[in-house]
Each structure stands twice: as structure tokens, then as C-alpha cells.
Amino acid sequence: MQIGMVGLGKMGGNMAERLRRGGHDVVGYDRDPAVSDVSGLEELVERLQAPRTVWVMVPSGDPTRATVKALGDLLSPGDILVDGGNSHYVDDQKHGAELAAKGIGFVDCGVSGGVWGLQNGYALMVGGEKADVERVMPVFETLKPEGEDGFVHAGTVGAGHFAKMVHNGIEYGMMQAFAEGWELLEASDIVTDVAGSFKSWRQGTVIRSWLLDLMVRALDEDPSLSELEGYAQDSGEGRWAVQAAVEHAVPLPVITAALYARFASRQDDSPAMKVVAALRNQFGGHAVTSKAGAAEKGADSPGADVTPPVETAG
């Protein structure tokens, strides 16, 4: 099958390579001319035979919106556009309606697999009209892992990225659980082989998983993780999952806490904890730490002499 691929970065480039290895005719475009087959989107569309299929694999948000709009002006009725990035499902619904008005099909595809996808295949969560999805199935079959699993036509337009959003929210929670378990093991004075403990869980336990395998791999490379900063970004899906949970009145305590933990990781000096420290000092005279790093005496400090405020009626 012939397909145009827009965006040949870490994910898009490997996906294009997997498709080529599977016998597909891939015409790729990227802003980097060193990896691009064409000079621009217009030439990409001209190189493809109608009815065309174009897969967009660029960063979510404005880059994807701009690319979809540009392709919507270049493609013809009967063509199909696939958004394989990490777009918000709300954007999918808008894009689907706008392209449908022009007779262009739209399929949203949540993709999981990261840098290992070229070798192992990509898990694909797809949303769109049945006829559009069936036309792109040869591509999906090549990209997915071998076997029955690894692909789902989750529902209508937006369903693919909604499913991927929930998938990533679960991923947030699982990663946070592994992280907290590691920190507790490290803090213990009786566990002397933390990395070995994680390795032991890879067989015969209910938490064995690819994510655990990756954790063991990271500890093999850096047993104390001393080469890393405790700073974690988020790519958006966790926020959208929490927002969707509020809209649907679904409790998401684990995923929400994992998202907030990432926010906290980016603070060198927590503004909220400054307030907590100030209030503890005010009502209880508890010790606080100054900017200079020295602990100032409070009611719970040795030798402290703090007189509580006189209570008056009012």
C-alpha cells in the first residue's frame, strides 16, 4: 500500500521504516531535508496516487492542527488523513468534522511502543468510520505486533486518542508506584540489594511487566540513579485524563496523584510548603528553615522561647 508519512522523528521515522520493511511504498516528509523524500506537503500529495492516505506524526497541539489544516486544503474527496500523534480527542472531533465537509476521511490513532516499536511493533488504538479504518488496515497490520492483540478499532472519531489518553494515565500510575516502591526500598536500613529485589519480581509475581523490565534495565545502567535529576515532564495525556474524569464524574485518585507528583518534581522550592512552614511557625512556633539554610528556633526546637499570642474575645 502507498502512504504518505508527515513527521520522520523518533517515532515517525521508525514507523516509516517498519512499513517499508513490510513492503509498503512510503513517501516521507520532514522539515529536515536530510531525511525527507519531498520538499513540502504539496509535493507529498502530488507524489501519492488517489485515493491517498497520509499519516501525520508530528507533535500534538498547534503543529498537528496546522498540518491537518494544510493537508485539508491539498487533499481531495476520497482521501484519508490519519493523525497518529498524541492529540487531544476533542481536536480529533473538530478535525473529523472539518475534513468530512470536504469529503476527506479522518482516522485518529493512538500509538504506543516508543523507540522499541520498530523491532517489537506498535500498539494501535484507532477511532474513525469503519470504511476508513478498513482501508488503512494493511498499514495497521504491518505496524502492530504479531499476534491477535495490539490493535483495536475503539470507536468513532476521537475514540482512538481517548483510549490512548486512558492508557497513558494508567502508565502514569504504574510508573509512580514503581518509583515510590524504589524510594522506600532505598530508605530501608535492612534491604541491601534494591536492584536485585526489582529483578526478583520479574518472574512469578503479579507485577511482572515490560515496565518492570525497563525499570530493571535502568537500574542495571545506574543502580542508584545518581546520574538523573528527579524532574519529570508530562506530555499532556495525564492532564486530559484528569479533565475527562471530572467531566464524567469518575474518581481517578491514583492517576491524579501521579500527575501532581510530576508537577512537584519540577519545583526546586515548593511555594505551597513555604505557606505550610509559615503557618506551623505562626500557630505553633515550630522551627522554620531560612533561605540561608539554617534552622531557626521554634517551639519544638531545643532552647526555644516562644510566647504564644494572647487570645482575646472577639
PDB file of C-alpha atoms in Angstrom:
ATOM      1  CA  MET A   1       0.000   0.000   0.000  1.00  0.00           C
ATOM      2  CA  GLN A   2       1.183   3.539  -0.698  1.00  0.00           C
ATOM      3  CA  ILE A   3       1.138   6.015   2.182  1.00  0.00           C
ATOM      4  CA  GLY A   4       2.499   9.472   2.900  1.00  0.00           C
ATOM      5  CA  MET A   5       4.184   9.969   6.272  1.00  0.00           C
ATOM      6  CA  VAL A   6       4.476  13.508   7.658  1.00  0.00           C
ATOM      7  CA  GLY A   7       6.991  13.737  10.502  1.00  0.00           C
ATOM      8  CA  LEU A   8      10.028  11.456  10.498  1.00  0.00           C
ATOM      9  CA  GLY A   9      11.304  11.905  14.040  1.00  0.00           C
ATOM     10  CA  LYS A  10      11.982   9.125  16.540  1.00  0.00           C
ATOM     11  CA  MET A  11       8.516   7.623  16.201  1.00  0.00           C
ATOM     12  CA  GLY A  12       7.571   8.610  12.660  1.00  0.00           C
ATOM     13  CA  GLY A  13      10.938   7.646  11.206  1.00  0.00           C
ATOM     14  CA  ASN A  14      10.856   4.187  12.774  1.00  0.00           C
ATOM     15  CA  MET A  15       7.249   3.665  11.734  1.00  0.00           C
ATOM     16  CA  ALA A  16       8.098   4.579   8.146  1.00  0.00           C
ATOM     17  CA  GLU A  17      10.992   2.111   8.252  1.00  0.00           C
ATOM     18  CA  ARG A  18       8.786  -0.690   9.626  1.00  0.00           C
ATOM     19  CA  LEU A  19       6.261  -0.034   6.861  1.00  0.00           C
ATOM     20  CA  ARG A  20       8.968  -0.133   4.183  1.00  0.00           C
ATOM     21  CA  ARG A  21      10.264  -3.406   5.578  1.00  0.00           C
ATOM     22  CA  GLY A  22       6.688  -4.676   5.340  1.00  0.00           C
ATOM     23  CA  GLY A  23       6.560  -3.915   1.612  1.00  0.00           C
ATOM     24  CA  HIS A  24       4.676  -0.621   1.655  1.00  0.00           C
ATOM     25  CA  ASP A  25       5.525   2.347  -0.569  1.00  0.00           C
ATOM     26  CA  VAL A  26       6.225   5.173   1.882  1.00  0.00           C
ATOM     27  CA  VAL A  27       6.705   8.779   0.784  1.00  0.00           C
ATOM     28  CA  GLY A  28       8.025  10.723   3.762  1.00  0.00           C
ATOM     29  CA  TYR A  29       8.143  14.421   4.519  1.00  0.00           C
ATOM     30  CA  ASP A  30      10.019  16.093   7.347  1.00  0.00           C
ATOM     31  CA  ARG A  31      11.305  19.621   7.893  1.00  0.00           C
ATOM     32  CA  ASP A  32      14.776  18.072   7.990  1.00  0.00           C
ATOM     33  CA  PRO A  33      15.707  17.717   4.299  1.00  0.00           C
ATOM     34  CA  ALA A  34      18.271  15.047   5.184  1.00  0.00           C
ATOM     35  CA  VAL A  35      15.513  12.509   5.923  1.00  0.00           C
ATOM     36  CA  SER A  36      12.726  13.846   3.680  1.00  0.00           C
ATOM     37  CA  ASP A  37      11.704  12.369   0.317  1.00  0.00           C
ATOM     38  CA  VAL A  38       9.948  15.559  -0.821  1.00  0.00           C
ATOM     39  CA  SER A  39      10.362  19.288  -0.346  1.00  0.00           C
ATOM     40  CA  GLY A  40       6.951  20.005   1.168  1.00  0.00           C
ATOM     41  CA  LEU A  41       3.362  18.884   1.740  1.00  0.00           C
ATOM     42  CA  GLU A  42       2.285  19.922  -1.742  1.00  0.00           C
ATOM     43  CA  GLU A  43       4.900  17.711  -3.384  1.00  0.00           C
ATOM     44  CA  LEU A  44       3.987  14.893  -0.985  1.00  0.00           C
ATOM     45  CA  VAL A  45       0.355  14.983  -2.082  1.00  0.00           C
ATOM     46  CA  GLU A  46       1.390  15.157  -5.755  1.00  0.00           C
ATOM     47  CA  ARG A  47       3.563  12.045  -5.354  1.00  0.00           C
ATOM     48  CA  LEU A  48       0.703   9.960  -3.963  1.00  0.00           C
ATOM     49  CA  GLN A  49      -1.823   8.171  -6.147  1.00  0.00           C
ATOM     50  CA  ALA A  50      -5.508   8.838  -5.488  1.00  0.00           C
ATOM     51  CA  PRO A  51      -7.259   7.865  -3.324  1.00  0.00           C
ATOM     52  CA  ARG A  52      -4.458   8.950  -0.988  1.00  0.00           C
ATOM     53  CA  THR A  53      -3.662   8.073   2.612  1.00  0.00           C
ATOM     54  CA  VAL A  54      -1.494  10.478   4.608  1.00  0.00           C
ATOM     55  CA  TRP A  55      -0.316   9.741   8.150  1.00  0.00           C
ATOM     56  CA  VAL A  56       0.572  12.754  10.339  1.00  0.00           C
ATOM     57  CA  MET A  57       3.160  12.076  13.054  1.00  0.00           C
ATOM     58  CA  VAL A  58       4.100  15.494  14.452  1.00  0.00           C
ATOM     59  CA  PRO A  59       3.892  16.980  17.979  1.00  0.00           C
ATOM     60  CA  SER A  60       0.375  17.448  19.318  1.00  0.00           C
ATOM     61  CA  GLY A  61      -1.278  20.832  19.600  1.00  0.00           C
ATOM     62  CA  ASP A  62      -0.529  23.662  17.193  1.00  0.00           C
ATOM     63  CA  PRO A  63       1.925  21.676  14.977  1.00  0.00           C
ATOM     64  CA  THR A  64      -0.702  18.989  14.360  1.00  0.00           C
ATOM     65  CA  ARG A  65      -3.528  21.492  13.903  1.00  0.00           C
ATOM     66  CA  ALA A  66      -1.516  23.452  11.331  1.00  0.00           C
ATOM     67  CA  THR A  67      -0.524  20.290   9.462  1.00  0.00           C
ATOM     68  CA  VAL A  68      -4.073  18.942   9.350  1.00  0.00           C
ATOM     69  CA  LYS A  69      -5.360  22.291   8.077  1.00  0.00           C
ATOM     70  CA  ALA A  70      -2.693  22.477   5.374  1.00  0.00           C
ATOM     71  CA  LEU A  71      -3.364  18.920   4.214  1.00  0.00           C
ATOM     72  CA  GLY A  72      -7.102  19.556   4.281  1.00  0.00           C
ATOM     73  CA  ASP A  73      -6.547  22.225   1.629  1.00  0.00           C
ATOM     74  CA  LEU A  74      -4.378  19.919  -0.504  1.00  0.00           C
ATOM     75  CA  LEU A  75      -6.140  16.550  -0.319  1.00  0.00           C
ATOM     76  CA  SER A  76      -9.140  15.563  -2.438  1.00  0.00           C
ATOM     77  CA  PRO A  77     -12.500  13.934  -1.707  1.00  0.00           C
ATOM     78  CA  GLY A  78     -11.972  10.231  -1.072  1.00  0.00           C
ATOM     79  CA  ASP A  79      -8.557  10.698   0.537  1.00  0.00           C
ATOM     80  CA  ILE A  80      -7.888   9.742   4.170  1.00  0.00           C
ATOM     81  CA  LEU A  81      -5.840  11.569   6.780  1.00  0.00           C
ATOM     82  CA  VAL A  82      -4.562   9.664   9.832  1.00  0.00           C
ATOM     83  CA  ASP A  83      -3.423  11.540  12.949  1.00  0.00           C
ATOM     84  CA  GLY A  84      -1.026   9.230  14.784  1.00  0.00           C
ATOM     85  CA  GLY A  85       0.324  11.792  17.266  1.00  0.00           C
ATOM     86  CA  ASN A  86      -0.765  12.308  20.870  1.00  0.00           C
ATOM     87  CA  SER A  87      -3.612  14.655  20.025  1.00  0.00           C
ATOM     88  CA  HIS A  88      -6.472  15.573  22.326  1.00  0.00           C
ATOM     89  CA  TYR A  89      -9.616  13.675  21.331  1.00  0.00           C
ATOM     90  CA  VAL A  90     -11.519  16.983  21.279  1.00  0.00           C
ATOM     91  CA  ASP A  91      -9.222  18.163  18.468  1.00  0.00           C
ATOM     92  CA  ASP A  92      -9.935  14.924  16.599  1.00  0.00           C
ATOM     93  CA  GLN A  93     -13.647  15.592  16.640  1.00  0.00           C
ATOM     94  CA  LYS A  94     -13.113  19.081  15.194  1.00  0.00           C
ATOM     95  CA  HIS A  95     -10.717  17.819  12.527  1.00  0.00           C
ATOM     96  CA  GLY A  96     -13.020  14.958  11.613  1.00  0.00           C
ATOM     97  CA  ALA A  97     -15.973  17.294  11.074  1.00  0.00           C
ATOM     98  CA  GLU A  98     -13.929  19.824   9.075  1.00  0.00           C
ATOM     99  CA  LEU A  99     -12.439  17.180   6.786  1.00  0.00           C
ATOM    100  CA  ALA A 100     -15.753  15.353   6.379  1.00  0.00           C
ATOM    101  CA  ALA A 101     -17.238  18.571   4.976  1.00  0.00           C
ATOM    102  CA  LYS A 102     -14.610  18.305   2.224  1.00  0.00           C
ATOM    103  CA  GLY A 103     -15.236  14.609   1.607  1.00  0.00           C
ATOM    104  CA  ILE A 104     -11.933  13.608   3.261  1.00  0.00           C
ATOM    105  CA  GLY A 105     -11.863  10.741   5.760  1.00  0.00           C
ATOM    106  CA  PHE A 106     -10.226  11.169   9.158  1.00  0.00           C
ATOM    107  CA  VAL A 107      -8.824   8.457  11.422  1.00  0.00           C
ATOM    108  CA  ASP A 108      -7.241   9.115  14.810  1.00  0.00           C
ATOM    109  CA  CYS A 109      -4.692   6.582  16.006  1.00  0.00           C
ATOM    110  CA  GLY A 110      -3.132   6.427  19.444  1.00  0.00           C
ATOM    111  CA  VAL A 111       0.277   4.801  19.117  1.00  0.00           C
ATOM    112  CA  SER A 112       2.286   3.162  21.898  1.00  0.00           C
ATOM    113  CA  GLY A 113       5.649   1.469  21.578  1.00  0.00           C
ATOM    114  CA  GLY A 114       8.216   4.224  21.759  1.00  0.00           C
ATOM    115  CA  VAL A 115      11.708   3.585  20.455  1.00  0.00           C
ATOM    116  CA  TRP A 116      11.111  -0.180  20.673  1.00  0.00           C
ATOM    117  CA  GLY A 117       8.269  -0.152  18.161  1.00  0.00           C
ATOM    118  CA  LEU A 118      10.444  -0.708  15.090  1.00  0.00           C
ATOM    119  CA  GLN A 119      11.516  -4.060  16.468  1.00  0.00           C
ATOM    120  CA  ASN A 120       8.502  -5.114  18.541  1.00  0.00           C
ATOM    121  CA  GLY A 121       5.615  -3.398  16.763  1.00  0.00           C
ATOM    122  CA  TYR A 122       3.274  -0.643  17.924  1.00  0.00           C
ATOM    123  CA  ALA A 123       0.082  -0.943  19.942  1.00  0.00           C
ATOM    124  CA  LEU A 124      -2.576   0.920  17.963  1.00  0.00           C
ATOM    125  CA  MET A 125      -5.847   2.395  19.263  1.00  0.00           C
ATOM    126  CA  VAL A 126      -7.959   3.677  16.382  1.00  0.00           C
ATOM    127  CA  GLY A 127     -11.035   5.849  16.022  1.00  0.00           C
ATOM    128  CA  GLY A 128     -12.990   6.593  12.848  1.00  0.00           C
ATOM    129  CA  GLU A 129     -15.568   5.371  10.384  1.00  0.00           C
ATOM    130  CA  LYS A 130     -15.457   1.636   9.699  1.00  0.00           C
ATOM    131  CA  ALA A 131     -14.854   2.051   5.962  1.00  0.00           C
ATOM    132  CA  ASP A 132     -11.941   4.439   6.528  1.00  0.00           C
ATOM    133  CA  VAL A 133     -10.342   2.152   9.108  1.00  0.00           C
ATOM    134  CA  GLU A 134     -10.679  -0.868   6.822  1.00  0.00           C
ATOM    135  CA  ARG A 135      -8.908   0.982   4.006  1.00  0.00           C
ATOM    136  CA  VAL A 136      -5.931   1.662   6.241  1.00  0.00           C
ATOM    137  CA  MET A 137      -5.870  -1.865   7.736  1.00  0.00           C
ATOM    138  CA  PRO A 138      -2.874  -3.068   5.641  1.00  0.00           C
ATOM    139  CA  VAL A 139      -0.810  -0.315   7.303  1.00  0.00           C
ATOM    140  CA  PHE A 140      -2.177  -1.104  10.754  1.00  0.00           C
ATOM    141  CA  GLU A 141      -1.439  -4.814  10.284  1.00  0.00           C
ATOM    142  CA  THR A 142       2.196  -4.075   9.475  1.00  0.00           C
ATOM    143  CA  LEU A 143       2.715  -1.616  12.320  1.00  0.00           C
ATOM    144  CA  LYS A 144       1.100  -3.687  15.077  1.00  0.00           C
ATOM    145  CA  PRO A 145       2.899  -6.502  16.934  1.00  0.00           C
ATOM    146  CA  GLU A 146       2.492 -10.054  15.693  1.00  0.00           C
ATOM    147  CA  GLY A 147      -0.491 -11.952  17.053  1.00  0.00           C
ATOM    148  CA  GLU A 148      -4.108 -11.161  17.810  1.00  0.00           C
ATOM    149  CA  ASP A 149      -3.577  -8.277  20.216  1.00  0.00           C
ATOM    150  CA  GLY A 150      -2.038  -4.834  19.809  1.00  0.00           C
ATOM    151  CA  PHE A 151      -4.826  -3.260  17.729  1.00  0.00           C
ATOM    152  CA  VAL A 152      -8.331  -2.015  18.449  1.00  0.00           C
ATOM    153  CA  HIS A 153     -10.869  -0.050  16.456  1.00  0.00           C
ATOM    154  CA  ALA A 154     -12.062   1.633  19.638  1.00  0.00           C
ATOM    155  CA  GLY A 155     -14.997   3.573  18.200  1.00  0.00           C
ATOM    156  CA  THR A 156     -15.876   6.733  16.321  1.00  0.00           C
ATOM    157  CA  VAL A 157     -13.562   9.663  15.596  1.00  0.00           C
ATOM    158  CA  GLY A 158     -11.724  10.600  18.787  1.00  0.00           C
ATOM    159  CA  ALA A 159     -12.056   7.162  20.382  1.00  0.00           C
ATOM    160  CA  GLY A 160      -8.516   6.127  19.479  1.00  0.00           C
ATOM    161  CA  HIS A 161      -6.879   9.047  21.206  1.00  0.00           C
ATOM    162  CA  PHE A 162      -9.322   8.809  24.124  1.00  0.00           C
ATOM    163  CA  ALA A 163      -8.227   5.191  24.653  1.00  0.00           C
ATOM    164  CA  LYS A 164      -4.562   6.221  24.353  1.00  0.00           C
ATOM    165  CA  MET A 165      -5.177   9.008  26.889  1.00  0.00           C
ATOM    166  CA  VAL A 166      -6.507   6.489  29.407  1.00  0.00           C
ATOM    167  CA  HIS A 167      -3.622   4.129  28.593  1.00  0.00           C
ATOM    168  CA  ASN A 168      -1.110   6.865  29.373  1.00  0.00           C
ATOM    169  CA  GLY A 169      -2.928   7.791  32.571  1.00  0.00           C
ATOM    170  CA  ILE A 170      -2.605   4.178  33.730  1.00  0.00           C
ATOM    171  CA  GLU A 171       1.052   4.322  32.739  1.00  0.00           C
ATOM    172  CA  TYR A 172       1.492   7.395  34.979  1.00  0.00           C
ATOM    173  CA  GLY A 173       0.078   5.476  37.935  1.00  0.00           C
ATOM    174  CA  MET A 174       2.182   2.371  37.334  1.00  0.00           C
ATOM    175  CA  MET A 175       5.372   4.392  36.963  1.00  0.00           C
ATOM    176  CA  GLN A 176       4.630   6.303  40.164  1.00  0.00           C
ATOM    177  CA  ALA A 177       4.044   3.050  42.069  1.00  0.00           C
ATOM    178  CA  PHE A 178       7.383   1.635  40.928  1.00  0.00           C
ATOM    179  CA  ALA A 179       9.062   4.936  41.817  1.00  0.00           C
ATOM    180  CA  GLU A 180       7.628   5.055  45.324  1.00  0.00           C
ATOM    181  CA  GLY A 181       8.497   1.404  45.916  1.00  0.00           C
ATOM    182  CA  TRP A 182      12.086   2.061  44.850  1.00  0.00           C
ATOM    183  CA  GLU A 183      12.369   5.063  47.164  1.00  0.00           C
ATOM    184  CA  LEU A 184      11.035   3.090  50.138  1.00  0.00           C
ATOM    185  CA  LEU A 185      13.467   0.224  49.477  1.00  0.00           C
ATOM    186  CA  GLU A 186      16.339   2.702  49.233  1.00  0.00           C
ATOM    187  CA  ALA A 187      15.325   4.287  52.540  1.00  0.00           C
ATOM    188  CA  SER A 188      15.310   0.945  54.358  1.00  0.00           C
ATOM    189  CA  ASP A 189      18.294   0.012  56.508  1.00  0.00           C
ATOM    190  CA  ILE A 190      17.673  -3.719  56.113  1.00  0.00           C
ATOM    191  CA  VAL A 191      17.337  -4.094  52.310  1.00  0.00           C
ATOM    192  CA  THR A 192      20.848  -4.117  50.868  1.00  0.00           C
ATOM    193  CA  ASP A 193      20.047  -5.187  47.286  1.00  0.00           C
ATOM    194  CA  VAL A 194      17.380  -2.878  45.884  1.00  0.00           C
ATOM    195  CA  ALA A 195      18.112  -3.635  42.221  1.00  0.00           C
ATOM    196  CA  GLY A 196      18.052  -7.362  42.974  1.00  0.00           C
ATOM    197  CA  SER A 197      14.663  -7.003  44.628  1.00  0.00           C
ATOM    198  CA  PHE A 198      13.239  -5.482  41.463  1.00  0.00           C
ATOM    199  CA  LYS A 199      14.837  -8.218  39.355  1.00  0.00           C
ATOM    200  CA  SER A 200      13.302 -10.903  41.547  1.00  0.00           C
ATOM    201  CA  TRP A 201       9.838  -9.564  40.765  1.00  0.00           C
ATOM    202  CA  ARG A 202      10.215 -10.258  37.031  1.00  0.00           C
ATOM    203  CA  GLN A 203       9.226 -13.907  37.446  1.00  0.00           C
ATOM    204  CA  GLY A 204       6.270 -15.383  39.285  1.00  0.00           C
ATOM    205  CA  THR A 205       4.766 -12.133  40.607  1.00  0.00           C
ATOM    206  CA  VAL A 206       1.606 -10.261  39.720  1.00  0.00           C
ATOM    207  CA  ILE A 207       3.515  -7.039  38.958  1.00  0.00           C
ATOM    208  CA  ARG A 208       5.808  -8.535  36.316  1.00  0.00           C
ATOM    209  CA  SER A 209       5.568  -6.397  33.180  1.00  0.00           C
ATOM    210  CA  TRP A 210       7.526  -4.715  30.402  1.00  0.00           C
ATOM    211  CA  LEU A 211       7.578  -1.572  32.530  1.00  0.00           C
ATOM    212  CA  LEU A 212       9.241  -3.563  35.328  1.00  0.00           C
ATOM    213  CA  ASP A 213      11.746  -4.905  32.785  1.00  0.00           C
ATOM    214  CA  LEU A 214      12.588  -1.331  31.803  1.00  0.00           C
ATOM    215  CA  MET A 215      12.982  -0.399  35.472  1.00  0.00           C
ATOM    216  CA  VAL A 216      15.486  -3.226  35.923  1.00  0.00           C
ATOM    217  CA  ARG A 217      17.300  -2.093  32.780  1.00  0.00           C
ATOM    218  CA  ALA A 218      17.562   1.456  34.177  1.00  0.00           C
ATOM    219  CA  LEU A 219      18.936   0.165  37.497  1.00  0.00           C
ATOM    220  CA  ASP A 220      21.469  -2.011  35.656  1.00  0.00           C
ATOM    221  CA  GLU A 221      22.737   1.106  33.899  1.00  0.00           C
ATOM    222  CA  ASP A 222      22.723   3.302  37.026  1.00  0.00           C
ATOM    223  CA  PRO A 223      21.997   1.330  40.255  1.00  0.00           C
ATOM    224  CA  SER A 224      21.455   4.419  42.411  1.00  0.00           C
ATOM    225  CA  LEU A 225      20.029   6.577  39.590  1.00  0.00           C
ATOM    226  CA  SER A 226      22.633   9.131  40.600  1.00  0.00           C
ATOM    227  CA  GLU A 227      23.081  10.322  37.016  1.00  0.00           C
ATOM    228  CA  LEU A 228      19.492  11.603  36.825  1.00  0.00           C
ATOM    229  CA  GLU A 229      17.653  14.606  38.202  1.00  0.00           C
ATOM    230  CA  GLY A 230      14.302  13.947  39.877  1.00  0.00           C
ATOM    231  CA  TYR A 231      12.490  16.021  37.274  1.00  0.00           C
ATOM    232  CA  ALA A 232       9.661  14.523  35.198  1.00  0.00           C
ATOM    233  CA  GLN A 233       7.785  16.226  32.383  1.00  0.00           C
ATOM    234  CA  ASP A 234       4.289  15.295  31.211  1.00  0.00           C
ATOM    235  CA  SER A 235       3.207  15.205  27.592  1.00  0.00           C
ATOM    236  CA  GLY A 236      -0.425  16.163  28.172  1.00  0.00           C
ATOM    237  CA  GLU A 237      -2.377  12.903  28.252  1.00  0.00           C
ATOM    238  CA  GLY A 238      -2.358  12.714  32.049  1.00  0.00           C
ATOM    239  CA  ARG A 239      -3.857  16.195  32.313  1.00  0.00           C
ATOM    240  CA  TRP A 240      -6.508  15.352  29.726  1.00  0.00           C
ATOM    241  CA  ALA A 241      -7.374  12.134  31.551  1.00  0.00           C
ATOM    242  CA  VAL A 242      -7.924  14.025  34.805  1.00  0.00           C
ATOM    243  CA  GLN A 243     -10.002  16.645  32.989  1.00  0.00           C
ATOM    244  CA  ALA A 244     -12.109  13.915  31.363  1.00  0.00           C
ATOM    245  CA  ALA A 245     -12.562  12.254  34.756  1.00  0.00           C
ATOM    246  CA  VAL A 246     -14.003  15.481  36.156  1.00  0.00           C
ATOM    247  CA  GLU A 247     -16.323  15.834  33.159  1.00  0.00           C
ATOM    248  CA  HIS A 248     -17.582  12.248  33.584  1.00  0.00           C
ATOM    249  CA  ALA A 249     -17.583  12.312  37.413  1.00  0.00           C
ATOM    250  CA  VAL A 250     -15.196   9.339  37.527  1.00  0.00           C
ATOM    251  CA  PRO A 251     -12.782   9.195  40.508  1.00  0.00           C
ATOM    252  CA  LEU A 252      -9.146   8.938  39.384  1.00  0.00           C
ATOM    253  CA  PRO A 253      -7.156   9.260  42.637  1.00  0.00           C
ATOM    254  CA  VAL A 254      -4.090   7.250  41.553  1.00  0.00           C
ATOM    255  CA  ILE A 255      -3.674   8.852  38.122  1.00  0.00           C
ATOM    256  CA  THR A 256      -4.344  12.320  39.551  1.00  0.00           C
ATOM    257  CA  ALA A 257      -1.767  11.848  42.316  1.00  0.00           C
ATOM    258  CA  ALA A 258       0.794  10.595  39.783  1.00  0.00           C
ATOM    259  CA  LEU A 259       0.239  13.681  37.633  1.00  0.00           C
ATOM    260  CA  TYR A 260       0.611  16.003  40.621  1.00  0.00           C
ATOM    261  CA  ALA A 261       3.805  14.189  41.623  1.00  0.00           C
ATOM    262  CA  ARG A 262       5.284  15.178  38.271  1.00  0.00           C
ATOM    263  CA  PHE A 263       4.313  18.793  38.870  1.00  0.00           C
ATOM    264  CA  ALA A 264       6.009  18.645  42.276  1.00  0.00           C
ATOM    265  CA  SER A 265       9.175  17.213  40.725  1.00  0.00           C
ATOM    266  CA  ARG A 266       9.740  20.471  38.847  1.00  0.00           C
ATOM    267  CA  GLN A 267       9.819  22.657  41.952  1.00  0.00           C
ATOM    268  CA  ASP A 268      13.185  23.435  43.487  1.00  0.00           C
ATOM    269  CA  ASP A 269      11.466  25.229  46.350  1.00  0.00           C
ATOM    270  CA  SER A 270       7.760  24.483  46.862  1.00  0.00           C
ATOM    271  CA  PRO A 271       5.665  27.664  47.244  1.00  0.00           C
ATOM    272  CA  ALA A 272       2.911  25.668  48.944  1.00  0.00           C
ATOM    273  CA  MET A 273       5.328  24.205  51.505  1.00  0.00           C
ATOM    274  CA  LYS A 274       6.531  27.732  52.305  1.00  0.00           C
ATOM    275  CA  VAL A 275       2.971  28.538  53.354  1.00  0.00           C
ATOM    276  CA  VAL A 276       2.749  25.343  55.428  1.00  0.00           C
ATOM    277  CA  ALA A 277       6.055  26.148  57.161  1.00  0.00           C
ATOM    278  CA  ALA A 278       4.983  29.744  57.816  1.00  0.00           C
ATOM    279  CA  LEU A 279       1.639  28.678  59.295  1.00  0.00           C
ATOM    280  CA  ARG A 280       3.209  25.998  61.514  1.00  0.00           C
ATOM    281  CA  ASN A 281       5.582  28.642  62.827  1.00  0.00           C
ATOM    282  CA  GLN A 282       2.758  31.137  63.417  1.00  0.00           C
ATOM    283  CA  PHE A 283       0.337  28.929  65.302  1.00  0.00           C
ATOM    284  CA  GLY A 284       2.753  26.555  66.980  1.00  0.00           C
ATOM    285  CA  GLY A 285       6.096  28.269  66.961  1.00  0.00           C
ATOM    286  CA  HIS A 286       7.559  25.329  65.051  1.00  0.00           C
ATOM    287  CA  ALA A 287      11.053  25.717  63.611  1.00  0.00           C
ATOM    288  CA  VAL A 288      11.460  27.007  60.075  1.00  0.00           C
ATOM    289  CA  THR A 289      14.438  26.955  57.734  1.00  0.00           C
ATOM    290  CA  SER A 290      15.673  30.242  56.325  1.00  0.00           C
ATOM    291  CA  LYS A 291      16.980  30.869  52.815  1.00  0.00           C
ATOM    292  CA  ALA A 292      20.467  30.654  54.241  1.00  0.00           C
ATOM    293  CA  GLY A 293      19.720  27.056  55.153  1.00  0.00           C
ATOM    294  CA  ALA A 294      19.896  27.436  58.937  1.00  0.00           C
ATOM    295  CA  ALA A 295      17.029  26.217  61.067  1.00  0.00           C
ATOM    296  CA  GLU A 296      15.512  28.992  63.130  1.00  0.00           C
ATOM    297  CA  LYS A 297      14.317  28.125  66.612  1.00  0.00           C
ATOM    298  CA  GLY A 298      10.683  27.373  67.186  1.00  0.00           C
ATOM    299  CA  ALA A 299       8.570  25.889  69.961  1.00  0.00           C
ATOM    300  CA  ASP A 300       9.763  22.375  69.105  1.00  0.00           C
ATOM    301  CA  SER A 301      13.437  23.405  68.974  1.00  0.00           C
ATOM    302  CA  PRO A 302      15.804  22.895  71.938  1.00  0.00           C
ATOM    303  CA  GLY A 303      16.143  26.145  73.910  1.00  0.00           C
ATOM    304  CA  ALA A 304      13.296  27.863  72.133  1.00  0.00           C
ATOM    305  CA  ASP A 305      11.449  30.586  73.983  1.00  0.00           C
ATOM    306  CA  VAL A 306       8.280  31.356  72.098  1.00  0.00           C
ATOM    307  CA  THR A 307       5.408  33.126  73.784  1.00  0.00           C
ATOM    308  CA  PRO A 308       2.062  32.303  72.167  1.00  0.00           C
ATOM    309  CA  PRO A 309      -0.175  35.218  71.245  1.00  0.00           C
ATOM    310  CA  VAL A 310      -2.653  36.361  73.867  1.00  0.00           C
ATOM    311  CA  GLU A 311      -6.134  35.228  72.965  1.00  0.00           C
ATOM    312  CA  THR A 312      -8.805  37.910  73.190  1.00  0.00           C
ATOM    313  CA  ALA A 313     -12.511  37.669  72.825  1.00  0.00           C
ATOM    314  CA  GLY A 314     -13.886  38.793  69.570  1.00  0.00           C
TER     315      GLY A 314
END
